[in-house]
């Protein structure tokens, strides 16, 4: 759907329609401001494009990855600890289900002492060993993933730097054009009133043509650069997510490899606990 502006917009912003020196000067002012606006927007977008590659942004990206991996590792450690606690709770539940309240109360303290001395330390050592092995594998995976992430960011930074060097002269071109237009406007005002001399009329037409070409090019580049900026942000996010997945996949493999051994240790600890609960009271 077309959204046409009122006819007077073109009338008041096209130097070629000016009939007097004042009109020429007046119509040149918004052109200069438009050129400045699009140039500044382009420069702002270039700055935005470069921001993710500054040292503090890179440091923040790596730290964010470390924090996420740390949270995942804590979650695994919690699950490892919970697996031992669940076994002991199951033994307690079975025992309390078979024992009356009186017997339960008279022997609970002794059983807790036996568990604390004979079973809990074994479970704690097993959990610590598994957690340490997972942590070591995670650390190695984190180092590898971070290196890949930094390499990808560096490659992307080089492409972005090349793009900035290519586009930056265009933004400066707009500012140069704005200065040229402002100078012509000032000259028109200083030339007095009345009809526009042929020399200034031709200068106005030439300036309008230069403005149309330059601003169209700058606006197009600004639009294309916005799309590229979005692609760069998506690429950085994708690289970060890929690094995190690389680490968590290695963590998952490690846990799966250690699971059989850990389950055997839990079974042994549970069997030991049940044997203690089945022994007659020492009192």
PDB file of C-alpha atoms in Angstrom:
ATOM      1  CA  UNK A   1       0.000   0.000   0.000  1.00  0.00           C
ATOM      2  CA  UNK A   2       1.389   3.384  -1.006  1.00  0.00           C
ATOM      3  CA  UNK A   3       1.661   6.086   1.630  1.00  0.00           C
ATOM      4  CA  UNK A   4       2.053   9.319  -0.305  1.00  0.00           C
ATOM      5  CA  UNK A   5       3.049  12.480   1.525  1.00  0.00           C
ATOM      6  CA  UNK A   6       1.218  15.763   0.891  1.00  0.00           C
ATOM      7  CA  UNK A   7       2.244  17.583  -2.246  1.00  0.00           C
ATOM      8  CA  UNK A   8       3.748  20.501  -0.368  1.00  0.00           C
ATOM      9  CA  UNK A   9       6.466  18.194   1.084  1.00  0.00           C
ATOM     10  CA  UNK A  10       8.198  17.907  -2.278  1.00  0.00           C
ATOM     11  CA  UNK A  11       7.506  21.561  -2.966  1.00  0.00           C
ATOM     12  CA  UNK A  12       9.380  22.651   0.175  1.00  0.00           C
ATOM     13  CA  UNK A  13      12.251  20.154   0.038  1.00  0.00           C
ATOM     14  CA  UNK A  14      13.268  20.228  -3.655  1.00  0.00           C
ATOM     15  CA  UNK A  15      15.710  23.032  -4.531  1.00  0.00           C
ATOM     16  CA  UNK A  16      14.830  22.610  -8.219  1.00  0.00           C
ATOM     17  CA  UNK A  17      11.386  24.055  -7.514  1.00  0.00           C
ATOM     18  CA  UNK A  18      12.740  27.214  -5.918  1.00  0.00           C
ATOM     19  CA  UNK A  19      11.927  30.487  -7.665  1.00  0.00           C
ATOM     20  CA  UNK A  20      13.810  32.905  -5.420  1.00  0.00           C
ATOM     21  CA  UNK A  21      17.089  32.942  -3.507  1.00  0.00           C
ATOM     22  CA  UNK A  22      15.243  32.646  -0.177  1.00  0.00           C
ATOM     23  CA  UNK A  23      13.293  29.619  -1.421  1.00  0.00           C
ATOM     24  CA  UNK A  24      16.509  27.997  -2.634  1.00  0.00           C
ATOM     25  CA  UNK A  25      18.179  28.547   0.738  1.00  0.00           C
ATOM     26  CA  UNK A  26      15.093  27.284   2.588  1.00  0.00           C
ATOM     27  CA  UNK A  27      14.848  24.083   0.505  1.00  0.00           C
ATOM     28  CA  UNK A  28      18.516  23.249   0.938  1.00  0.00           C
ATOM     29  CA  UNK A  29      18.323  23.206   4.765  1.00  0.00           C
ATOM     30  CA  UNK A  30      16.195  20.031   5.133  1.00  0.00           C
ATOM     31  CA  UNK A  31      18.368  18.268   2.566  1.00  0.00           C
ATOM     32  CA  UNK A  32      21.474  18.931   4.647  1.00  0.00           C
ATOM     33  CA  UNK A  33      19.720  17.688   7.780  1.00  0.00           C
ATOM     34  CA  UNK A  34      18.505  14.562   5.972  1.00  0.00           C
ATOM     35  CA  UNK A  35      22.038  13.783   4.811  1.00  0.00           C
ATOM     36  CA  UNK A  36      23.337  14.249   8.354  1.00  0.00           C
ATOM     37  CA  UNK A  37      20.560  12.048   9.764  1.00  0.00           C
ATOM     38  CA  UNK A  38      21.154   9.091   7.484  1.00  0.00           C
ATOM     39  CA  UNK A  39      24.928   9.377   7.946  1.00  0.00           C
ATOM     40  CA  UNK A  40      24.595   9.349  11.720  1.00  0.00           C
ATOM     41  CA  UNK A  41      22.189   6.422  11.590  1.00  0.00           C
ATOM     42  CA  UNK A  42      24.670   4.543   9.467  1.00  0.00           C
ATOM     43  CA  UNK A  43      27.521   5.344  11.847  1.00  0.00           C
ATOM     44  CA  UNK A  44      25.419   4.308  14.848  1.00  0.00           C
ATOM     45  CA  UNK A  45      24.659   1.011  13.165  1.00  0.00           C
ATOM     46  CA  UNK A  46      28.347   0.476  12.458  1.00  0.00           C
ATOM     47  CA  UNK A  47      29.103   1.097  16.144  1.00  0.00           C
ATOM     48  CA  UNK A  48      26.369  -1.332  17.127  1.00  0.00           C
ATOM     49  CA  UNK A  49      27.820  -3.889  14.737  1.00  0.00           C
ATOM     50  CA  UNK A  50      31.252  -3.515  16.322  1.00  0.00           C
ATOM     51  CA  UNK A  51      30.111  -3.554  19.980  1.00  0.00           C
ATOM     52  CA  UNK A  52      29.896  -7.369  20.379  1.00  0.00           C
ATOM     53  CA  UNK A  53      33.578  -7.671  19.466  1.00  0.00           C
ATOM     54  CA  UNK A  54      34.961  -5.316  22.082  1.00  0.00           C
ATOM     55  CA  UNK A  55      37.103  -6.847  24.812  1.00  0.00           C
ATOM     56  CA  UNK A  56      34.475  -6.498  27.558  1.00  0.00           C
ATOM     57  CA  UNK A  57      31.797  -8.103  25.370  1.00  0.00           C
ATOM     58  CA  UNK A  58      34.081 -11.018  24.531  1.00  0.00           C
ATOM     59  CA  UNK A  59      34.969 -11.464  28.195  1.00  0.00           C
ATOM     60  CA  UNK A  60      31.278 -11.374  29.103  1.00  0.00           C
ATOM     61  CA  UNK A  61      30.453 -14.030  26.517  1.00  0.00           C
ATOM     62  CA  UNK A  62      33.073 -16.428  27.911  1.00  0.00           C
ATOM     63  CA  UNK A  63      31.998 -15.734  31.494  1.00  0.00           C
ATOM     64  CA  UNK A  64      28.369 -16.358  30.576  1.00  0.00           C
ATOM     65  CA  UNK A  65      29.368 -19.713  29.127  1.00  0.00           C
ATOM     66  CA  UNK A  66      31.309 -20.575  32.288  1.00  0.00           C
ATOM     67  CA  UNK A  67      28.347 -19.635  34.465  1.00  0.00           C
ATOM     68  CA  UNK A  68      25.934 -21.782  32.469  1.00  0.00           C
ATOM     69  CA  UNK A  69      28.297 -24.742  32.527  1.00  0.00           C
ATOM     70  CA  UNK A  70      28.817 -24.239  36.253  1.00  0.00           C
ATOM     71  CA  UNK A  71      25.062 -24.351  36.832  1.00  0.00           C
ATOM     72  CA  UNK A  72      24.773 -27.548  34.780  1.00  0.00           C
ATOM     73  CA  UNK A  73      27.632 -29.101  36.751  1.00  0.00           C
ATOM     74  CA  UNK A  74      25.986 -28.165  40.044  1.00  0.00           C
ATOM     75  CA  UNK A  75      22.779 -29.776  38.843  1.00  0.00           C
ATOM     76  CA  UNK A  76      24.606 -33.015  38.044  1.00  0.00           C
ATOM     77  CA  UNK A  77      26.378 -32.954  41.406  1.00  0.00           C
ATOM     78  CA  UNK A  78      23.007 -32.497  43.091  1.00  0.00           C
ATOM     79  CA  UNK A  79      21.562 -35.465  41.208  1.00  0.00           C
ATOM     80  CA  UNK A  80      24.548 -37.615  42.193  1.00  0.00           C
ATOM     81  CA  UNK A  81      24.098 -36.705  45.859  1.00  0.00           C
ATOM     82  CA  UNK A  82      20.341 -37.238  45.652  1.00  0.00           C
ATOM     83  CA  UNK A  83      20.838 -40.746  44.238  1.00  0.00           C
ATOM     84  CA  UNK A  84      22.589 -41.858  47.432  1.00  0.00           C
ATOM     85  CA  UNK A  85      20.080 -40.127  49.679  1.00  0.00           C
ATOM     86  CA  UNK A  86      17.203 -41.807  47.848  1.00  0.00           C
ATOM     87  CA  UNK A  87      18.705 -45.241  48.492  1.00  0.00           C
ATOM     88  CA  UNK A  88      19.022 -44.584  52.211  1.00  0.00           C
ATOM     89  CA  UNK A  89      15.518 -43.110  52.376  1.00  0.00           C
ATOM     90  CA  UNK A  90      14.180 -46.225  50.690  1.00  0.00           C
ATOM     91  CA  UNK A  91      15.873 -48.425  53.285  1.00  0.00           C
ATOM     92  CA  UNK A  92      14.435 -46.277  56.100  1.00  0.00           C
ATOM     93  CA  UNK A  93      10.978 -46.428  54.551  1.00  0.00           C
ATOM     94  CA  UNK A  94      11.098 -50.232  54.259  1.00  0.00           C
ATOM     95  CA  UNK A  95      12.313 -50.595  57.834  1.00  0.00           C
ATOM     96  CA  UNK A  96       9.752 -48.240  59.356  1.00  0.00           C
ATOM     97  CA  UNK A  97       7.031 -50.059  57.424  1.00  0.00           C
ATOM     98  CA  UNK A  98       8.008 -53.356  59.069  1.00  0.00           C
ATOM     99  CA  UNK A  99       8.647 -52.020  62.571  1.00  0.00           C
ATOM    100  CA  UNK A 100       6.181 -50.787  65.154  1.00  0.00           C
ATOM    101  CA  UNK A 101       6.444 -47.281  66.622  1.00  0.00           C
ATOM    102  CA  UNK A 102       7.975 -48.490  69.890  1.00  0.00           C
ATOM    103  CA  UNK A 103      10.703 -50.556  68.283  1.00  0.00           C
ATOM    104  CA  UNK A 104      11.306 -47.818  65.759  1.00  0.00           C
ATOM    105  CA  UNK A 105      11.947 -45.218  68.457  1.00  0.00           C
ATOM    106  CA  UNK A 106      14.193 -47.484  70.535  1.00  0.00           C
ATOM    107  CA  UNK A 107      16.509 -48.443  67.673  1.00  0.00           C
ATOM    108  CA  UNK A 108      16.540 -45.427  65.354  1.00  0.00           C
ATOM    109  CA  UNK A 109      19.434 -43.708  67.111  1.00  0.00           C
ATOM    110  CA  UNK A 110      21.617 -46.828  66.925  1.00  0.00           C
ATOM    111  CA  UNK A 111      20.822 -47.368  63.237  1.00  0.00           C
ATOM    112  CA  UNK A 112      21.625 -43.771  62.358  1.00  0.00           C
ATOM    113  CA  UNK A 113      24.957 -44.135  64.127  1.00  0.00           C
ATOM    114  CA  UNK A 114      25.719 -47.298  62.167  1.00  0.00           C
ATOM    115  CA  UNK A 115      24.763 -45.679  58.867  1.00  0.00           C
ATOM    116  CA  UNK A 116      26.888 -42.635  59.623  1.00  0.00           C
ATOM    117  CA  UNK A 117      29.911 -44.804  60.379  1.00  0.00           C
ATOM    118  CA  UNK A 118      29.584 -47.666  57.867  1.00  0.00           C
ATOM    119  CA  UNK A 119      27.502 -46.462  54.880  1.00  0.00           C
ATOM    120  CA  UNK A 120      27.397 -42.680  54.574  1.00  0.00           C
ATOM    121  CA  UNK A 121      31.210 -42.280  54.244  1.00  0.00           C
ATOM    122  CA  UNK A 122      31.264 -44.900  51.475  1.00  0.00           C
ATOM    123  CA  UNK A 123      28.473 -43.094  49.612  1.00  0.00           C
ATOM    124  CA  UNK A 124      30.178 -39.747  50.119  1.00  0.00           C
ATOM    125  CA  UNK A 125      33.459 -41.033  48.682  1.00  0.00           C
ATOM    126  CA  UNK A 126      31.652 -42.534  45.701  1.00  0.00           C
ATOM    127  CA  UNK A 127      29.721 -39.348  45.041  1.00  0.00           C
ATOM    128  CA  UNK A 128      32.868 -37.253  45.368  1.00  0.00           C
ATOM    129  CA  UNK A 129      34.773 -39.494  42.969  1.00  0.00           C
ATOM    130  CA  UNK A 130      32.029 -39.370  40.352  1.00  0.00           C
ATOM    131  CA  UNK A 131      31.659 -35.609  40.733  1.00  0.00           C
ATOM    132  CA  UNK A 132      35.411 -35.095  40.351  1.00  0.00           C
ATOM    133  CA  UNK A 133      35.555 -37.207  37.204  1.00  0.00           C
ATOM    134  CA  UNK A 134      32.607 -35.368  35.690  1.00  0.00           C
ATOM    135  CA  UNK A 135      34.182 -32.044  36.659  1.00  0.00           C
ATOM    136  CA  UNK A 136      37.501 -32.991  35.046  1.00  0.00           C
ATOM    137  CA  UNK A 137      35.813 -34.015  31.800  1.00  0.00           C
ATOM    138  CA  UNK A 138      33.724 -30.856  31.890  1.00  0.00           C
ATOM    139  CA  UNK A 139      36.796 -28.683  32.391  1.00  0.00           C
ATOM    140  CA  UNK A 140      38.517 -30.227  29.381  1.00  0.00           C
ATOM    141  CA  UNK A 141      35.365 -29.872  27.275  1.00  0.00           C
ATOM    142  CA  UNK A 142      34.962 -26.281  28.424  1.00  0.00           C
ATOM    143  CA  UNK A 143      38.493 -25.437  27.357  1.00  0.00           C
ATOM    144  CA  UNK A 144      37.966 -26.949  23.913  1.00  0.00           C
ATOM    145  CA  UNK A 145      34.564 -25.322  23.447  1.00  0.00           C
ATOM    146  CA  UNK A 146      35.877 -21.925  24.540  1.00  0.00           C
ATOM    147  CA  UNK A 147      38.694 -22.136  22.025  1.00  0.00           C
ATOM    148  CA  UNK A 148      36.253 -22.947  19.226  1.00  0.00           C
ATOM    149  CA  UNK A 149      33.992 -20.107  20.352  1.00  0.00           C
ATOM    150  CA  UNK A 150      36.852 -17.609  20.381  1.00  0.00           C
ATOM    151  CA  UNK A 151      38.033 -18.769  16.962  1.00  0.00           C
ATOM    152  CA  UNK A 152      34.545 -18.309  15.522  1.00  0.00           C
ATOM    153  CA  UNK A 153      34.203 -14.877  17.102  1.00  0.00           C
ATOM    154  CA  UNK A 154      37.594 -13.889  15.725  1.00  0.00           C
ATOM    155  CA  UNK A 155      36.603 -14.996  12.212  1.00  0.00           C
ATOM    156  CA  UNK A 156      33.347 -13.107  12.480  1.00  0.00           C
ATOM    157  CA  UNK A 157      35.141 -10.040  13.846  1.00  0.00           C
ATOM    158  CA  UNK A 158      37.436  -9.972  10.810  1.00  0.00           C
ATOM    159  CA  UNK A 159      34.453 -10.089   8.437  1.00  0.00           C
ATOM    160  CA  UNK A 160      32.715  -7.331  10.403  1.00  0.00           C
ATOM    161  CA  UNK A 161      35.849  -5.187  10.434  1.00  0.00           C
ATOM    162  CA  UNK A 162      36.143  -5.497   6.655  1.00  0.00           C
ATOM    163  CA  UNK A 163      32.487  -4.538   6.333  1.00  0.00           C
ATOM    164  CA  UNK A 164      32.919  -1.492   8.579  1.00  0.00           C
ATOM    165  CA  UNK A 165      35.915  -0.301   6.561  1.00  0.00           C
ATOM    166  CA  UNK A 166      33.841  -0.676   3.415  1.00  0.00           C
ATOM    167  CA  UNK A 167      30.779   1.182   4.689  1.00  0.00           C
ATOM    168  CA  UNK A 168      32.333   3.882   6.874  1.00  0.00           C
ATOM    169  CA  UNK A 169      33.409   6.064   3.899  1.00  0.00           C
ATOM    170  CA  UNK A 170      29.760   6.159   2.797  1.00  0.00           C
ATOM    171  CA  UNK A 171      28.719   7.583   6.150  1.00  0.00           C
ATOM    172  CA  UNK A 172      31.419  10.227   5.853  1.00  0.00           C
ATOM    173  CA  UNK A 173      30.274  10.944   2.312  1.00  0.00           C
ATOM    174  CA  UNK A 174      26.865  11.902   3.688  1.00  0.00           C
ATOM    175  CA  UNK A 175      28.400  14.345   6.138  1.00  0.00           C
ATOM    176  CA  UNK A 176      30.546  15.833   3.407  1.00  0.00           C
ATOM    177  CA  UNK A 177      27.464  16.263   1.241  1.00  0.00           C
ATOM    178  CA  UNK A 178      25.609  17.923   4.126  1.00  0.00           C
ATOM    179  CA  UNK A 179      28.458  20.411   4.506  1.00  0.00           C
ATOM    180  CA  UNK A 180      28.347  21.137   0.780  1.00  0.00           C
ATOM    181  CA  UNK A 181      24.584  21.711   0.891  1.00  0.00           C
ATOM    182  CA  UNK A 182      24.844  23.979   3.932  1.00  0.00           C
ATOM    183  CA  UNK A 183      27.528  26.039   2.227  1.00  0.00           C
ATOM    184  CA  UNK A 184      25.327  26.473  -0.844  1.00  0.00           C
ATOM    185  CA  UNK A 185      22.349  27.470   1.325  1.00  0.00           C
ATOM    186  CA  UNK A 186      24.446  30.058   3.132  1.00  0.00           C
ATOM    187  CA  UNK A 187      25.705  31.394  -0.183  1.00  0.00           C
ATOM    188  CA  UNK A 188      22.140  31.710  -1.486  1.00  0.00           C
ATOM    189  CA  UNK A 189      21.078  33.720   1.584  1.00  0.00           C
ATOM    190  CA  UNK A 190      24.050  36.023   1.273  1.00  0.00           C
ATOM    191  CA  UNK A 191      23.267  36.659  -2.395  1.00  0.00           C
ATOM    192  CA  UNK A 192      20.307  38.849  -1.542  1.00  0.00           C
ATOM    193  CA  UNK A 193      16.697  38.450  -2.614  1.00  0.00           C
ATOM    194  CA  UNK A 194      14.872  38.001  -5.845  1.00  0.00           C
ATOM    195  CA  UNK A 195      15.323  35.551  -8.730  1.00  0.00           C
ATOM    196  CA  UNK A 196      18.005  32.893  -8.614  1.00  0.00           C
ATOM    197  CA  UNK A 197      21.055  33.569 -10.807  1.00  0.00           C
ATOM    198  CA  UNK A 198      21.764  30.916 -13.433  1.00  0.00           C
ATOM    199  CA  UNK A 199      24.965  29.860 -11.672  1.00  0.00           C
ATOM    200  CA  UNK A 200      23.194  29.223  -8.362  1.00  0.00           C
ATOM    201  CA  UNK A 201      20.254  27.606 -10.127  1.00  0.00           C
ATOM    202  CA  UNK A 202      22.586  25.099 -11.784  1.00  0.00           C
ATOM    203  CA  UNK A 203      24.390  24.539  -8.479  1.00  0.00           C
ATOM    204  CA  UNK A 204      21.038  23.853  -6.835  1.00  0.00           C
ATOM    205  CA  UNK A 205      20.064  21.329  -9.520  1.00  0.00           C
ATOM    206  CA  UNK A 206      23.438  19.599  -9.324  1.00  0.00           C
ATOM    207  CA  UNK A 207      23.276  19.497  -5.518  1.00  0.00           C
ATOM    208  CA  UNK A 208      19.757  18.022  -5.628  1.00  0.00           C
ATOM    209  CA  UNK A 209      20.911  15.285  -8.025  1.00  0.00           C
ATOM    210  CA  UNK A 210      23.908  14.508  -5.821  1.00  0.00           C
ATOM    211  CA  UNK A 211      21.642  14.423  -2.771  1.00  0.00           C
ATOM    212  CA  UNK A 212      19.152  12.041  -4.395  1.00  0.00           C
ATOM    213  CA  UNK A 213      21.895   9.634  -5.453  1.00  0.00           C
ATOM    214  CA  UNK A 214      23.863   9.753  -2.214  1.00  0.00           C
ATOM    215  CA  UNK A 215      20.908   9.485   0.154  1.00  0.00           C
ATOM    216  CA  UNK A 216      19.357   6.643  -1.849  1.00  0.00           C
ATOM    217  CA  UNK A 217      22.684   4.805  -1.617  1.00  0.00           C
ATOM    218  CA  UNK A 218      23.045   5.553   2.099  1.00  0.00           C
ATOM    219  CA  UNK A 219      19.476   4.552   2.925  1.00  0.00           C
ATOM    220  CA  UNK A 220      19.911   1.296   1.008  1.00  0.00           C
ATOM    221  CA  UNK A 221      23.199   0.580   2.771  1.00  0.00           C
ATOM    222  CA  UNK A 222      21.627   1.410   6.130  1.00  0.00           C
ATOM    223  CA  UNK A 223      18.814  -1.081   5.477  1.00  0.00           C
ATOM    224  CA  UNK A 224      21.209  -3.791   4.299  1.00  0.00           C
ATOM    225  CA  UNK A 225      23.522  -3.131   7.243  1.00  0.00           C
ATOM    226  CA  UNK A 226      20.623  -3.564   9.658  1.00  0.00           C
ATOM    227  CA  UNK A 227      19.983  -7.019   8.221  1.00  0.00           C
ATOM    228  CA  UNK A 228      23.681  -7.870   8.445  1.00  0.00           C
ATOM    229  CA  UNK A 229      23.798  -6.662  12.025  1.00  0.00           C
ATOM    230  CA  UNK A 230      20.915  -8.974  12.911  1.00  0.00           C
ATOM    231  CA  UNK A 231      22.715 -11.859  11.188  1.00  0.00           C
ATOM    232  CA  UNK A 232      25.887 -11.145  13.147  1.00  0.00           C
ATOM    233  CA  UNK A 233      24.001 -11.117  16.449  1.00  0.00           C
ATOM    234  CA  UNK A 234      22.323 -14.398  15.515  1.00  0.00           C
ATOM    235  CA  UNK A 235      25.689 -15.915  14.549  1.00  0.00           C
ATOM    236  CA  UNK A 236      27.252 -14.905  17.860  1.00  0.00           C
ATOM    237  CA  UNK A 237      24.333 -16.341  19.776  1.00  0.00           C
ATOM    238  CA  UNK A 238      24.515 -19.515  17.723  1.00  0.00           C
ATOM    239  CA  UNK A 239      28.239 -19.884  18.416  1.00  0.00           C
ATOM    240  CA  UNK A 240      27.616 -19.425  22.127  1.00  0.00           C
ATOM    241  CA  UNK A 241      24.814 -21.996  22.184  1.00  0.00           C
ATOM    242  CA  UNK A 242      26.924 -24.453  20.179  1.00  0.00           C
ATOM    243  CA  UNK A 243      29.757 -24.084  22.695  1.00  0.00           C
ATOM    244  CA  UNK A 244      27.405 -24.736  25.600  1.00  0.00           C
ATOM    245  CA  UNK A 245      25.909 -27.792  23.871  1.00  0.00           C
ATOM    246  CA  UNK A 246      29.394 -29.122  23.155  1.00  0.00           C
ATOM    247  CA  UNK A 247      30.213 -29.020  26.857  1.00  0.00           C
ATOM    248  CA  UNK A 248      26.894 -30.436  28.072  1.00  0.00           C
ATOM    249  CA  UNK A 249      27.060 -33.269  25.550  1.00  0.00           C
ATOM    250  CA  UNK A 250      30.460 -34.253  26.945  1.00  0.00           C
ATOM    251  CA  UNK A 251      29.052 -34.029  30.476  1.00  0.00           C
ATOM    252  CA  UNK A 252      26.171 -36.305  29.486  1.00  0.00           C
ATOM    253  CA  UNK A 253      28.530 -38.843  27.898  1.00  0.00           C
ATOM    254  CA  UNK A 254      30.669 -38.840  31.014  1.00  0.00           C
ATOM    255  CA  UNK A 255      27.681 -39.410  33.290  1.00  0.00           C
ATOM    256  CA  UNK A 256      26.442 -42.240  31.056  1.00  0.00           C
ATOM    257  CA  UNK A 257      29.867 -43.896  31.127  1.00  0.00           C
ATOM    258  CA  UNK A 258      30.105 -43.634  34.907  1.00  0.00           C
ATOM    259  CA  UNK A 259      26.492 -44.672  35.533  1.00  0.00           C
ATOM    260  CA  UNK A 260      27.011 -48.490  35.684  1.00  0.00           C
ATOM    261  CA  UNK A 261      29.844 -48.183  38.186  1.00  0.00           C
ATOM    262  CA  UNK A 262      27.888 -45.656  40.236  1.00  0.00           C
ATOM    263  CA  UNK A 263      24.801 -47.865  40.295  1.00  0.00           C
ATOM    264  CA  UNK A 264      26.882 -50.825  41.491  1.00  0.00           C
ATOM    265  CA  UNK A 265      28.276 -48.666  44.289  1.00  0.00           C
ATOM    266  CA  UNK A 266      24.775 -47.554  45.245  1.00  0.00           C
ATOM    267  CA  UNK A 267      23.536 -51.143  45.225  1.00  0.00           C
ATOM    268  CA  UNK A 268      26.402 -52.185  47.477  1.00  0.00           C
ATOM    269  CA  UNK A 269      25.748 -49.287  49.857  1.00  0.00           C
ATOM    270  CA  UNK A 270      22.042 -50.091  49.973  1.00  0.00           C
ATOM    271  CA  UNK A 271      22.754 -53.760  50.610  1.00  0.00           C
ATOM    272  CA  UNK A 272      25.116 -52.815  53.433  1.00  0.00           C
ATOM    273  CA  UNK A 273      22.478 -50.525  54.919  1.00  0.00           C
ATOM    274  CA  UNK A 274      19.824 -53.238  54.750  1.00  0.00           C
ATOM    275  CA  UNK A 275      22.148 -55.685  56.464  1.00  0.00           C
ATOM    276  CA  UNK A 276      22.605 -53.215  59.316  1.00  0.00           C
ATOM    277  CA  UNK A 277      18.848 -52.775  59.629  1.00  0.00           C
ATOM    278  CA  UNK A 278      18.361 -56.541  59.741  1.00  0.00           C
ATOM    279  CA  UNK A 279      20.976 -57.108  62.469  1.00  0.00           C
ATOM    280  CA  UNK A 280      19.596 -57.485  66.003  1.00  0.00           C
ATOM    281  CA  UNK A 281      19.962 -54.586  68.357  1.00  0.00           C
ATOM    282  CA  UNK A 282      23.248 -54.344  70.261  1.00  0.00           C
ATOM    283  CA  UNK A 283      21.491 -52.899  73.307  1.00  0.00           C
TER     284      UNK A 283
END
